[in-house]
C-alpha positions as MATLAB code, in Angstrom:
seq = 'XXXXXXXXXXXXXXXXXXXXXXXXXXXXXXXXXXXXXXXXXXXXXXXXXXXXXXXXXXXXXXXXXXXXXXXXXXXXXXXXXXXXXXXXXXXXXXXXXXXXXXXXXXXXXXXXXXXXXXXXXXXXXXXXXXXXXXXXXXXXXXXXXXXXXXXXXXXXXXXXXXXXXXXXXXXXXXXXXXXXXXXXXXXXXXXXXX';
ca = [
       7.299  -30.556    7.434;
       7.906  -32.491    4.254;
       8.897  -30.488    1.196;
       7.409  -27.022    1.261;
       4.884  -28.197    3.846;
       1.690  -27.790    1.920;
      -0.274  -29.258   -0.917;
      -3.422  -27.831   -2.389;
      -6.181  -30.367   -2.236;
      -8.772  -29.383   -4.814;
     -11.667  -30.856   -2.930;
     -14.646  -28.714   -3.609;
     -18.268  -28.777   -2.793;
     -20.920  -26.104   -3.150;
     -19.436  -24.219   -0.208;
     -15.620  -24.110   -0.277;
     -12.221  -25.476   -1.210;
     -10.009  -26.933    1.500;
      -6.225  -26.592    1.660;
      -4.515  -29.678    3.057;
      -1.195  -29.416    4.859;
       1.161  -32.415    4.648;
       3.449  -32.796    7.648;
       6.276  -35.237    8.393;
       6.531  -36.678   11.920;
       9.205  -38.749   13.662;
       8.836  -40.128   17.184;
       9.979  -42.845   19.504;
       7.254  -44.998   21.071;
       7.165  -43.097   24.381;
       6.675  -39.843   22.469;
       3.516  -41.023   20.692;
       0.242  -39.765   22.119;
      -2.530  -42.327   22.381;
      -4.617  -40.896   19.517;
      -1.644  -40.973   17.120;
      -0.632  -44.471   18.225;
      -4.198  -45.641   17.619;
      -4.212  -44.066   14.134;
      -0.869  -45.714   13.267;
      -1.989  -49.141   14.463;
      -5.301  -48.768   12.665;
      -3.576  -47.911    9.370;
      -1.239  -50.880    9.733;
      -4.152  -53.172   10.540;
      -6.241  -51.826    7.655;
      -3.415  -52.435    5.174;
      -1.639  -55.557    6.412;
      -4.417  -57.501    8.124;
      -7.624  -56.460    6.364;
      -6.620  -55.477    2.796;
      -3.965  -58.161    2.449;
      -6.058  -60.736    4.292;
      -3.206  -61.750    6.617;
      -4.222  -62.750   10.109;
      -1.049  -62.055   12.061;
      -0.019  -60.165   15.164;
       1.102  -56.759   13.894;
       1.852  -55.582   17.433;
       5.076  -57.554   17.849;
       6.817  -55.737   20.703;
       9.366  -54.048   18.448;
       7.453  -50.761   18.268;
       8.426  -49.964   21.844;
      12.126  -50.890   21.626;
      14.406  -47.992   22.629;
      15.951  -47.585   19.163;
      12.710  -47.745   17.186;
      11.588  -44.625   15.384;
       8.156  -44.165   13.857;
       7.960  -42.026   10.714;
       4.660  -40.869    9.248;
       2.954  -38.226    7.139;
      -0.279  -36.558    8.131;
      -2.692  -34.397    6.262;
      -4.767  -31.834    8.046;
      -7.817  -30.226    6.551;
      -7.302  -26.802    8.069;
      -9.919  -27.362   10.794;
      -8.273  -26.926   14.164;
      -8.992  -29.685   16.674;
     -10.328  -27.044   19.079;
     -13.022  -26.163   16.530;
     -14.467  -29.676   16.661;
     -17.382  -30.174   19.034;
     -16.605  -32.875   21.618;
     -19.321  -35.423   22.324;
     -19.429  -34.345   25.983;
     -20.583  -30.865   24.993;
     -23.415  -32.367   22.933;
     -25.071  -33.479   26.143;
     -24.004  -37.127   26.159;
     -21.585  -36.750   29.051;
     -19.044  -39.027   27.372;
     -16.660  -38.799   24.462;
     -17.515  -41.461   21.934;
     -15.483  -43.340   19.347;
     -16.760  -41.172   16.488;
     -15.470  -38.028   18.176;
     -12.074  -39.624   18.804;
     -11.883  -40.724   15.177;
     -12.780  -37.230   13.960;
      -9.847  -35.699   15.846;
      -7.365  -38.464   14.959;
      -4.588  -37.381   12.637;
      -5.139  -38.181    8.960;
      -2.179  -40.520    8.495;
      -1.247  -40.825    4.839;
       1.840  -43.044    5.084;
       3.888  -44.756    7.770;
       6.995  -46.835    8.396;
       9.150  -47.790   11.333;
      12.918  -47.960   11.719;
      14.317  -50.702   13.955;
      17.822  -51.302   15.279;
      18.635  -54.945   14.538;
      20.971  -56.783   16.941;
      23.754  -56.939   14.320;
      23.854  -53.133   14.037;
      21.899  -52.741   10.816;
      18.879  -50.512   10.539;
      15.693  -52.310    9.505;
      12.807  -50.540    7.795;
       9.436  -52.185    8.087;
       5.663  -51.798    8.146;
       5.780  -49.438    5.152;
       2.182  -48.591    4.302;
       0.047  -45.917    2.677;
      -3.633  -45.263    3.330;
      -5.791  -46.587    0.520;
      -7.112  -43.161   -0.501;
      -3.614  -41.601   -0.433;
      -1.818  -43.991   -2.785;
      -0.005  -43.046   -5.990;
       0.865  -39.593   -4.635;
       4.510  -40.197   -3.673;
       3.875  -40.603    0.059;
       5.712  -43.946    0.360;
       8.774  -42.429   -1.315;
       8.518  -39.413    1.006;
       8.560  -41.458    4.226;
      11.321  -43.669    2.778;
      13.480  -40.619    1.997;
      12.894  -39.249    5.491;
      13.784  -42.611    7.055;
      17.011  -42.917    5.081;
      17.958  -39.366    6.066;
      17.438  -40.310    9.726;
      19.452  -43.526    9.399;
      22.296  -41.876    7.508;
      24.966  -43.685    5.520;
      27.206  -45.068    8.284;
      25.463  -48.437    8.504;
      23.631  -50.899    6.287;
      19.852  -50.715    6.062;
      17.728  -53.782    5.328;
      14.086  -54.512    4.644;
      11.861  -57.298    3.398;
       9.964  -55.818    0.455;
       6.705  -57.199   -0.804;
       7.702  -58.414   -4.262;
       5.423  -56.034   -6.157;
       6.974  -52.993   -4.385;
      10.681  -53.614   -5.036;
      10.898  -50.690   -7.490;
      10.180  -48.211   -4.688;
      13.129  -49.554   -2.714;
      15.439  -49.863   -5.722;
      14.789  -46.178   -6.408;
      15.963  -45.505   -2.837;
      19.245  -47.387   -3.379;
      18.325  -50.868   -2.149;
      19.410  -54.040   -3.958;
      18.172  -57.604   -3.741;
      19.933  -59.455   -0.891;
      18.645  -63.010   -1.180;
      15.935  -65.211   -2.612;
      12.230  -64.413   -2.582;
      10.317  -65.962    0.293;
       6.708  -66.391    1.276;
       5.555  -64.572    4.417;
       1.866  -64.695    5.406;
       0.948  -65.714    1.862;
       2.750  -62.780    0.206;
       6.025  -63.009   -1.715;
       8.809  -60.888   -0.208;
      12.311  -59.984   -1.354;
      15.110  -59.287    1.147;
      16.815  -56.018    0.220;
      19.829  -54.088    1.493;
      21.252  -50.583    1.154;
      24.961  -50.670    1.896;
      26.713  -48.201    4.181;
      28.788  -45.690    2.274;
];
């Protein structure tokens, strides 16, 4: 769990208030279940392809490399998955996409850690769900990633230019000139081994 493991979400309606639990997850590709993998890829697609209007192949083969680690935060609403009514029990005989989406984890933020051929760690695909932004989730997954990587080797990333402050706050410095990638300005950044 991240931090103390819980956050009170003051969502109220005429019936009740719901407590959300924020949880940190780390997994290699082979450890991801299909529902979680789908939720991760959907978040990445929503942010990088749809929101940023960049038609590119997000699934680049690096997710499944042996050294890759996926780091993400989820929020649960306190409703156990076993309390949800599967489509099959509603008389349809088949689980539908809506049911699968309702039991998918609520991914707030995500990033992946790659092992580059030169021995550096590379952080990439840093994203936060649209409705979860400005709550510190990007900084939380970044802190978790840097804890996993440790200080024995350099860590690099290509930051979208508007987001460099997040990475500077995590100890990264500019490591080259800005460049255009899929129509968005990026800045190469590095955190030196200590």
